PDB file of C-alpha atoms in Angstrom:
ATOM      1  CA  UNK I  18      -7.288  -1.556  -3.043  1.00  0.00           C
ATOM      2  CA  UNK I  19      -9.152  -1.149  -6.910  1.00  0.00           C
ATOM      3  CA  UNK I  20     -10.967  -4.074  -7.739  1.00  0.00           C
ATOM      4  CA  UNK I  21      -9.047  -5.169 -10.105  1.00  0.00           C
ATOM      5  CA  UNK I  22     -12.731  -7.126 -11.934  1.00  0.00           C
ATOM      6  CA  UNK I  23     -15.630  -4.057 -11.589  1.00  0.00           C
ATOM      7  CA  UNK I  24     -15.747  -1.270 -13.381  1.00  0.00           C
ATOM      8  CA  UNK I  25     -14.739   1.631 -13.325  1.00  0.00           C
ATOM      9  CA  UNK I  26     -11.070   0.572 -12.000  1.00  0.00           C
ATOM     10  CA  UNK I  27     -10.983  -2.634 -15.161  1.00  0.00           C
ATOM     11  CA  UNK I  28     -10.387  -0.293 -17.333  1.00  0.00           C
ATOM     12  CA  UNK I  29      -6.372   0.161 -17.070  1.00  0.00           C
ATOM     13  CA  UNK I  30      -6.754   3.719 -17.649  1.00  0.00           C
ATOM     14  CA  UNK I  31      -8.868   4.711 -14.875  1.00  0.00           C
ATOM     15  CA  UNK I  32      -6.402   2.870 -12.573  1.00  0.00           C
ATOM     16  CA  UNK I  33      -3.252   4.768 -13.532  1.00  0.00           C
ATOM     17  CA  UNK I  34      -5.480   8.333 -13.339  1.00  0.00           C
ATOM     18  CA  UNK I  35      -5.414   7.431  -9.959  1.00  0.00           C
ATOM     19  CA  UNK I  36      -2.076   6.505  -9.041  1.00  0.00           C
ATOM     20  CA  UNK I  37      -1.321   9.893 -10.153  1.00  0.00           C
ATOM     21  CA  UNK I  38      -3.697  11.551  -8.808  1.00  0.00           C
ATOM     22  CA  UNK I  39      -2.542   9.929  -4.648  1.00  0.00           C
ATOM     23  CA  UNK I  40      -0.098  12.829  -4.399  1.00  0.00           C
ATOM     24  CA  UNK I  41       1.869  10.413  -1.576  1.00  0.00           C
ATOM     25  CA  UNK I  42       4.080  13.090  -0.525  1.00  0.00           C
ATOM     26  CA  UNK I  43       1.003  15.070   1.142  1.00  0.00           C
ATOM     27  CA  UNK I  44      -0.351  11.954   2.452  1.00  0.00           C
ATOM     28  CA  UNK I  45       2.580  11.834   5.144  1.00  0.00           C
ATOM     29  CA  UNK I  46       3.021  14.866   5.607  1.00  0.00           C
ATOM     30  CA  UNK I  47      -1.379  15.967   6.500  1.00  0.00           C
ATOM     31  CA  UNK I  48      -2.468  12.589   7.844  1.00  0.00           C
ATOM     32  CA  UNK I  49       0.431  11.204   9.248  1.00  0.00           C
ATOM     33  CA  UNK I  50       1.848  14.480  10.731  1.00  0.00           C
ATOM     34  CA  UNK I  51       5.172  12.358   8.856  1.00  0.00           C
ATOM     35  CA  UNK I  52       4.937   9.743  10.719  1.00  0.00           C
ATOM     36  CA  UNK I  53       5.345   7.225   7.938  1.00  0.00           C
ATOM     37  CA  UNK I  54       7.733   7.252   4.614  1.00  0.00           C
ATOM     38  CA  UNK I  55       6.702   7.139   0.644  1.00  0.00           C
ATOM     39  CA  UNK I  56       7.710   3.436  -0.540  1.00  0.00           C
ATOM     40  CA  UNK I  57       5.909   0.702  -2.907  1.00  0.00           C
ATOM     41  CA  UNK I  58       5.069  -2.744  -2.362  1.00  0.00           C
ATOM     42  CA  UNK I  59       8.007  -3.559  -0.467  1.00  0.00           C
ATOM     43  CA  UNK I  60       8.682  -2.234   3.032  1.00  0.00           C
ATOM     44  CA  UNK I  61      11.339   0.978   2.635  1.00  0.00           C
ATOM     45  CA  UNK I  62      14.508   1.805   4.437  1.00  0.00           C
ATOM     46  CA  UNK I  63      14.809   2.761   7.251  1.00  0.00           C
ATOM     47  CA  UNK I  64      11.870   0.787   8.234  1.00  0.00           C
ATOM     48  CA  UNK I  65      13.369  -2.996   6.033  1.00  0.00           C
ATOM     49  CA  UNK I  66      15.573  -3.870   3.717  1.00  0.00           C
ATOM     50  CA  UNK I  67      13.608  -4.480   0.329  1.00  0.00           C
ATOM     51  CA  UNK I  68      12.242  -0.937  -0.915  1.00  0.00           C
ATOM     52  CA  UNK I  69      12.613   1.552  -3.608  1.00  0.00           C
ATOM     53  CA  UNK I  70      15.596   3.531  -2.993  1.00  0.00           C
ATOM     54  CA  UNK I  71      13.985   7.376  -2.322  1.00  0.00           C
ATOM     55  CA  UNK I  72      15.682   8.228  -5.457  1.00  0.00           C
ATOM     56  CA  UNK I  73      13.901   5.878  -7.699  1.00  0.00           C
ATOM     57  CA  UNK I  74      10.771   6.137  -6.257  1.00  0.00           C
ATOM     58  CA  UNK I  75      10.578   9.789  -7.113  1.00  0.00           C
ATOM     59  CA  UNK I  76      10.480   9.252 -10.691  1.00  0.00           C
ATOM     60  CA  UNK I  77       7.105   7.343 -10.836  1.00  0.00           C
ATOM     61  CA  UNK I  78       3.325   8.410 -10.627  1.00  0.00           C
ATOM     62  CA  UNK I  79       2.270   9.741  -7.646  1.00  0.00           C
ATOM     63  CA  UNK I  80       5.955  10.804  -6.205  1.00  0.00           C
ATOM     64  CA  UNK I  81       6.434  13.521  -8.740  1.00  0.00           C
ATOM     65  CA  UNK I  82       5.016  17.091  -9.390  1.00  0.00           C
ATOM     66  CA  UNK I  83       1.635  16.251  -7.876  1.00  0.00           C
ATOM     67  CA  UNK I  84       0.416  19.505 -10.445  1.00  0.00           C
ATOM     68  CA  UNK I  85       2.045  17.687 -13.449  1.00  0.00           C
ATOM     69  CA  UNK I  86       0.523  14.438 -12.275  1.00  0.00           C
ATOM     70  CA  UNK I  87      -2.844  15.557 -11.028  1.00  0.00           C
ATOM     71  CA  UNK I  88      -2.975  17.117 -15.379  1.00  0.00           C
ATOM     72  CA  UNK I  89      -2.128  13.958 -16.439  1.00  0.00           C
ATOM     73  CA  UNK I  90      -4.234  12.289 -14.999  1.00  0.00           C
ATOM     74  CA  UNK I  91      -7.877  14.587 -15.631  1.00  0.00           C
ATOM     75  CA  UNK I  92      -5.701  13.414 -19.623  1.00  0.00           C
ATOM     76  CA  UNK I  93      -6.766   9.533 -18.508  1.00  0.00           C
ATOM     77  CA  UNK I  94     -10.103   9.894 -17.613  1.00  0.00           C
ATOM     78  CA  UNK I  95     -10.693  12.234 -20.774  1.00  0.00           C
ATOM     79  CA  UNK I  96      -9.054   9.171 -22.243  1.00  0.00           C
ATOM     80  CA  UNK I  97     -11.295   6.877 -21.174  1.00  0.00           C
ATOM     81  CA  UNK I  98     -14.710   8.327 -21.694  1.00  0.00           C
ATOM     82  CA  UNK I  99     -15.475  11.112 -18.213  1.00  0.00           C
ATOM     83  CA  UNK I 100     -15.265  15.074 -17.801  1.00  0.00           C
ATOM     84  CA  UNK I 101     -16.508  17.983 -16.475  1.00  0.00           C
ATOM     85  CA  UNK I 102     -20.137  17.141 -18.291  1.00  0.00           C
ATOM     86  CA  UNK I 103     -19.571  13.255 -17.194  1.00  0.00           C
ATOM     87  CA  UNK I 104     -17.981  12.745 -13.608  1.00  0.00           C
ATOM     88  CA  UNK I 105     -16.623   9.039 -12.829  1.00  0.00           C
ATOM     89  CA  UNK I 106     -18.635   8.479  -9.996  1.00  0.00           C
ATOM     90  CA  UNK I 107     -17.274   5.660  -7.349  1.00  0.00           C
ATOM     91  CA  UNK I 108     -17.931   4.455  -3.850  1.00  0.00           C
ATOM     92  CA  UNK I 109     -15.145   4.741  -1.482  1.00  0.00           C
ATOM     93  CA  UNK I 110     -14.840   1.743   1.289  1.00  0.00           C
ATOM     94  CA  UNK I 111     -14.026   2.365   4.729  1.00  0.00           C
ATOM     95  CA  UNK I 112     -13.337   0.575   8.443  1.00  0.00           C
ATOM     96  CA  UNK I 113     -15.227   2.444  11.183  1.00  0.00           C
ATOM     97  CA  UNK I 114     -11.589   3.506  12.701  1.00  0.00           C
ATOM     98  CA  UNK I 115     -10.323   6.894  12.976  1.00  0.00           C
ATOM     99  CA  UNK I 116      -7.175   5.626  11.034  1.00  0.00           C
ATOM    100  CA  UNK I 117      -8.746   4.770   8.453  1.00  0.00           C
ATOM    101  CA  UNK I 118     -11.247   6.814   7.978  1.00  0.00           C
ATOM    102  CA  UNK I 119      -8.109   9.495   7.558  1.00  0.00           C
ATOM    103  CA  UNK I 120      -6.872   7.869   5.108  1.00  0.00           C
ATOM    104  CA  UNK I 121     -10.121   7.669   2.980  1.00  0.00           C
ATOM    105  CA  UNK I 122     -10.880  11.276   3.452  1.00  0.00           C
ATOM    106  CA  UNK I 123      -7.381  11.974   1.844  1.00  0.00           C
ATOM    107  CA  UNK I 124      -8.180   9.673  -0.583  1.00  0.00           C
ATOM    108  CA  UNK I 125     -11.838  11.682  -1.737  1.00  0.00           C
ATOM    109  CA  UNK I 126     -10.028  15.168  -1.359  1.00  0.00           C
ATOM    110  CA  UNK I 127      -7.316  13.628  -4.164  1.00  0.00           C
ATOM    111  CA  UNK I 128      -9.771  12.068  -6.168  1.00  0.00           C
ATOM    112  CA  UNK I 129     -12.202  15.713  -6.268  1.00  0.00           C
ATOM    113  CA  UNK I 130      -8.739  16.977  -7.624  1.00  0.00           C
ATOM    114  CA  UNK I 131      -8.886  14.898 -10.608  1.00  0.00           C
ATOM    115  CA  UNK I 132     -12.783  15.377 -11.291  1.00  0.00           C
ATOM    116  CA  UNK I 133     -13.632  12.311  -9.728  1.00  0.00           C
ATOM    117  CA  UNK I 134     -16.818  11.887  -7.779  1.00  0.00           C
ATOM    118  CA  UNK I 135     -16.103   9.363  -4.587  1.00  0.00           C
ATOM    119  CA  UNK I 136     -18.677   8.892  -2.021  1.00  0.00           C
ATOM    120  CA  UNK I 137     -17.258   7.098   1.198  1.00  0.00           C
ATOM    121  CA  UNK I 138     -19.361   4.088   2.021  1.00  0.00           C
ATOM    122  CA  UNK I 139     -18.250   2.778   6.344  1.00  0.00           C
ATOM    123  CA  UNK I 140     -18.209  -0.671   7.382  1.00  0.00           C
ATOM    124  CA  UNK I 141     -18.268  -1.841  10.879  1.00  0.00           C
ATOM    125  CA  UNK I 142     -15.453  -4.077  11.205  1.00  0.00           C
ATOM    126  CA  UNK I 143     -17.672  -7.449  11.247  1.00  0.00           C
ATOM    127  CA  UNK I 144     -18.485  -6.688   8.071  1.00  0.00           C
ATOM    128  CA  UNK I 145     -15.435  -4.875   6.409  1.00  0.00           C
ATOM    129  CA  UNK I 146     -13.039  -8.221   6.221  1.00  0.00           C
ATOM    130  CA  UNK I 147     -16.020 -10.131   4.735  1.00  0.00           C
ATOM    131  CA  UNK I 148     -16.678  -7.434   2.829  1.00  0.00           C
ATOM    132  CA  UNK I 149     -13.367  -7.256   1.180  1.00  0.00           C
ATOM    133  CA  UNK I 150     -13.519 -11.257   0.735  1.00  0.00           C
ATOM    134  CA  UNK I 151     -16.460 -10.991  -1.547  1.00  0.00           C
ATOM    135  CA  UNK I 152     -14.685  -8.241  -3.029  1.00  0.00           C
ATOM    136  CA  UNK I 153     -17.842  -6.315  -2.149  1.00  0.00           C
ATOM    137  CA  UNK I 154     -16.138  -2.774  -3.138  1.00  0.00           C
ATOM    138  CA  UNK I 155     -15.188  -0.801  -6.411  1.00  0.00           C
ATOM    139  CA  UNK I 156     -12.861   1.103  -4.860  1.00  0.00           C
ATOM    140  CA  UNK I 157     -11.469   0.814  -0.422  1.00  0.00           C
ATOM    141  CA  UNK I 158      -9.000   2.233   1.617  1.00  0.00           C
ATOM    142  CA  UNK I 159      -7.347   0.278   3.415  1.00  0.00           C
ATOM    143  CA  UNK I 160      -4.403  -0.636   6.039  1.00  0.00           C
ATOM    144  CA  UNK I 161      -2.117  -3.467   6.054  1.00  0.00           C
ATOM    145  CA  UNK I 162       0.565  -4.418   9.027  1.00  0.00           C
ATOM    146  CA  UNK I 163       3.550  -5.175   7.830  1.00  0.00           C
ATOM    147  CA  UNK I 164       4.406  -9.597   9.289  1.00  0.00           C
ATOM    148  CA  UNK I 165       8.817  -9.554   8.785  1.00  0.00           C
ATOM    149  CA  UNK I 166      10.716  -7.690   6.029  1.00  0.00           C
ATOM    150  CA  UNK I 167      11.341 -10.413   3.416  1.00  0.00           C
ATOM    151  CA  UNK I 168       9.358 -10.809   0.086  1.00  0.00           C
ATOM    152  CA  UNK I 169       7.944 -13.491   0.287  1.00  0.00           C
ATOM    153  CA  UNK I 170       5.745 -12.197   3.215  1.00  0.00           C
ATOM    154  CA  UNK I 171       3.752  -9.615   1.234  1.00  0.00           C
ATOM    155  CA  UNK I 172       4.529 -10.285  -2.461  1.00  0.00           C
ATOM    156  CA  UNK I 173       2.949 -14.131  -2.433  1.00  0.00           C
ATOM    157  CA  UNK I 174      -0.232 -12.441  -0.116  1.00  0.00           C
ATOM    158  CA  UNK I 175      -0.716  -9.068  -2.306  1.00  0.00           C
ATOM    159  CA  UNK I 176      -0.297 -10.085  -5.114  1.00  0.00           C
ATOM    160  CA  UNK I 177      -0.267 -12.907  -6.470  1.00  0.00           C
ATOM    161  CA  UNK I 178      -2.968 -14.863  -8.855  1.00  0.00           C
ATOM    162  CA  UNK I 179      -5.228 -16.441  -6.572  1.00  0.00           C
ATOM    163  CA  UNK I 180      -4.343 -15.423  -3.016  1.00  0.00           C
ATOM    164  CA  UNK I 181      -7.094 -14.692  -0.479  1.00  0.00           C
ATOM    165  CA  UNK I 182      -5.474 -11.557   0.913  1.00  0.00           C
ATOM    166  CA  UNK I 183      -4.904 -10.024  -2.499  1.00  0.00           C
ATOM    167  CA  UNK I 184      -7.952  -7.812  -2.690  1.00  0.00           C
ATOM    168  CA  UNK I 185      -8.027  -5.961  -5.624  1.00  0.00           C
ATOM    169  CA  UNK I 186      -7.319  -9.271  -7.889  1.00  0.00           C
ATOM    170  CA  UNK I 187      -4.189  -8.381  -9.671  1.00  0.00           C
ATOM    171  CA  UNK I 188      -3.306 -10.983 -11.612  1.00  0.00           C
ATOM    172  CA  UNK I 189      -0.088 -11.471 -14.380  1.00  0.00           C
ATOM    173  CA  UNK I 190       0.693 -15.277 -15.120  1.00  0.00           C
ATOM    174  CA  UNK I 191       4.364 -12.974 -16.049  1.00  0.00           C
ATOM    175  CA  UNK I 192       4.516 -11.155 -12.094  1.00  0.00           C
ATOM    176  CA  UNK I 193       3.534 -14.975 -10.479  1.00  0.00           C
ATOM    177  CA  UNK I 194       6.667 -17.052 -12.123  1.00  0.00           C
ATOM    178  CA  UNK I 195       9.046 -13.575 -11.384  1.00  0.00           C
ATOM    179  CA  UNK I 196       7.973 -13.996  -6.930  1.00  0.00           C
ATOM    180  CA  UNK I 197       8.525 -17.368  -7.730  1.00  0.00           C
ATOM    181  CA  UNK I 198      12.056 -17.132  -9.088  1.00  0.00           C
ATOM    182  CA  UNK I 199      13.222 -14.357  -6.838  1.00  0.00           C
ATOM    183  CA  UNK I 200      11.617 -16.806  -3.660  1.00  0.00           C
ATOM    184  CA  UNK I 201      13.845 -19.517  -4.857  1.00  0.00           C
ATOM    185  CA  UNK I 202      17.256 -17.669  -5.413  1.00  0.00           C
ATOM    186  CA  UNK I 203      19.503 -17.446  -2.903  1.00  0.00           C
ATOM    187  CA  UNK I 204      22.014 -14.409  -3.933  1.00  0.00           C
ATOM    188  CA  UNK I 205      21.138 -11.731  -2.005  1.00  0.00           C
ATOM    189  CA  UNK I 206      22.534  -9.516  -4.321  1.00  0.00           C
ATOM    190  CA  UNK I 207      20.490 -11.258  -7.212  1.00  0.00           C
ATOM    191  CA  UNK I 208      17.672 -11.034  -5.480  1.00  0.00           C
ATOM    192  CA  UNK I 209      17.464  -7.606  -4.408  1.00  0.00           C
ATOM    193  CA  UNK I 210      17.360  -6.803  -8.400  1.00  0.00           C
ATOM    194  CA  UNK I 211      14.624  -8.808  -8.633  1.00  0.00           C
ATOM    195  CA  UNK I 212      12.883  -7.619  -6.136  1.00  0.00           C
ATOM    196  CA  UNK I 213      13.184  -4.048  -7.229  1.00  0.00           C
ATOM    197  CA  UNK I 214      12.088  -5.129 -11.082  1.00  0.00           C
ATOM    198  CA  UNK I 215       8.934  -6.889  -9.481  1.00  0.00           C
ATOM    199  CA  UNK I 216       8.493  -3.452  -7.743  1.00  0.00           C
ATOM    200  CA  UNK I 217       8.388  -1.362 -10.800  1.00  0.00           C
ATOM    201  CA  UNK I 218       5.875  -3.830 -12.303  1.00  0.00           C
ATOM    202  CA  UNK I 219       3.699  -3.501  -9.539  1.00  0.00           C
ATOM    203  CA  UNK I 220       3.552  -0.036  -9.500  1.00  0.00           C
ATOM    204  CA  UNK I 221       3.316   0.063 -13.573  1.00  0.00           C
ATOM    205  CA  UNK I 222       0.043  -1.588 -13.465  1.00  0.00           C
ATOM    206  CA  UNK I 223      -1.163  -0.336 -10.206  1.00  0.00           C
ATOM    207  CA  UNK I 224      -1.414  -3.316  -9.270  1.00  0.00           C
ATOM    208  CA  UNK I 225      -2.189  -1.468  -5.574  1.00  0.00           C
ATOM    209  CA  UNK I 226      -1.123   1.906  -5.217  1.00  0.00           C
ATOM    210  CA  UNK I 227       0.421   2.358  -2.061  1.00  0.00           C
ATOM    211  CA  UNK I 228       0.390   5.641  -0.242  1.00  0.00           C
ATOM    212  CA  UNK I 229       2.994   5.111   2.902  1.00  0.00           C
ATOM    213  CA  UNK I 230       4.164   2.977   5.638  1.00  0.00           C
ATOM    214  CA  UNK I 231       3.171   4.063   8.950  1.00  0.00           C
ATOM    215  CA  UNK I 232       6.079   4.396  11.578  1.00  0.00           C
ATOM    216  CA  UNK I 233       5.254   2.290  14.830  1.00  0.00           C
ATOM    217  CA  UNK I 234       5.293   3.761  18.065  1.00  0.00           C
ATOM    218  CA  UNK I 235       4.832   3.099  21.537  1.00  0.00           C
ATOM    219  CA  UNK I 236       6.350   4.293  25.020  1.00  0.00           C
ATOM    220  CA  UNK I 237       8.095   2.868  27.874  1.00  0.00           C
ATOM    221  CA  UNK I 238       9.101   2.865  31.118  1.00  0.00           C
ATOM    222  CA  UNK I 239      12.956   3.514  32.001  1.00  0.00           C
ATOM    223  CA  UNK I 240      13.433   0.798  33.771  1.00  0.00           C
ATOM    224  CA  UNK I 241      11.998  -1.313  31.263  1.00  0.00           C
ATOM    225  CA  UNK I 242      15.475  -3.073  29.085  1.00  0.00           C
ATOM    226  CA  UNK I 243      16.585  -5.069  26.441  1.00  0.00           C
ATOM    227  CA  UNK I 244      13.370  -4.424  24.822  1.00  0.00           C
ATOM    228  CA  UNK I 245      13.961  -3.231  21.027  1.00  0.00           C
ATOM    229  CA  UNK I 246      11.805  -2.394  18.826  1.00  0.00           C
ATOM    230  CA  UNK I 247      10.488  -4.436  15.878  1.00  0.00           C
ATOM    231  CA  UNK I 248       9.242  -3.112  12.026  1.00  0.00           C
ATOM    232  CA  UNK I 249       6.318  -5.268  12.432  1.00  0.00           C
ATOM    233  CA  UNK I 250       3.728  -4.411  13.807  1.00  0.00           C
ATOM    234  CA  UNK I 251       2.894  -8.023  15.278  1.00  0.00           C
ATOM    235  CA  UNK I 252       6.782  -8.803  15.658  1.00  0.00           C
ATOM    236  CA  UNK I 253       8.111  -6.426  17.982  1.00  0.00           C
ATOM    237  CA  UNK I 254       7.643  -7.966  21.441  1.00  0.00           C
ATOM    238  CA  UNK I 255      10.168  -9.746  21.950  1.00  0.00           C
ATOM    239  CA  UNK I 256      10.482 -10.233  25.913  1.00  0.00           C
ATOM    240  CA  UNK I 257      12.873 -13.568  26.488  1.00  0.00           C
ATOM    241  CA  UNK I 258      15.795 -11.074  26.909  1.00  0.00           C
ATOM    242  CA  UNK I 259      13.597  -8.157  28.556  1.00  0.00           C
ATOM    243  CA  UNK I 260      14.080  -7.473  32.181  1.00  0.00           C
ATOM    244  CA  UNK I 261      13.383  -4.602  35.394  1.00  0.00           C
ATOM    245  CA  UNK I 262      15.787  -2.122  36.471  1.00  0.00           C
ATOM    246  CA  UNK I 263      13.853  -1.733  39.365  1.00  0.00           C
TER     247      UNK I 263
END
């Protein structure tokens, strides 16, 4: 999460540099041990229906050749007035949980490779969410679990102007109109095209760089029948049809 209203991330060039620096494929392989998939604002296949296809993702900043993307990131930082003699120094905050720290450490290393010096600061859970709500950060490493696979569940929460959970304070009147438009569209194919356009714009605006969608794993005894995994951390436990063969 990048705070769009606080320096240096109020500068679009700096946001674009960060986006280019983050190698999503390396994150999936190294941090998540292939227990995740790359994706933009919406849950990608096979987890969801609405995400951009992988072939298109590979054309976007941060999903392409990491060497070329990082070289472009350095050029953008230089255009913003930063370089070897004037490195950009930022505080990167995250929550004091191992899964957050793994993510944050990866981001710190990626930023180092383009000449940004990020100091990692940890916040206890009791302080983490109030800090996000008050926008008391420059850049943060955050995890958000999926609700259900529908654009309204993600777009209104994370990208609409004034939403309490829009932690980056990204705000675009054009985007708000598009979010409303896709929500009102009854034709599924037309809505799918609208949602794809929204995701492309969010990526171009560096609204909230997504590193990946991690897979959820759980174990069950063989005698537990009809427990169907779901793509939402909060919605998998539908127990009405579960029975025990024992």
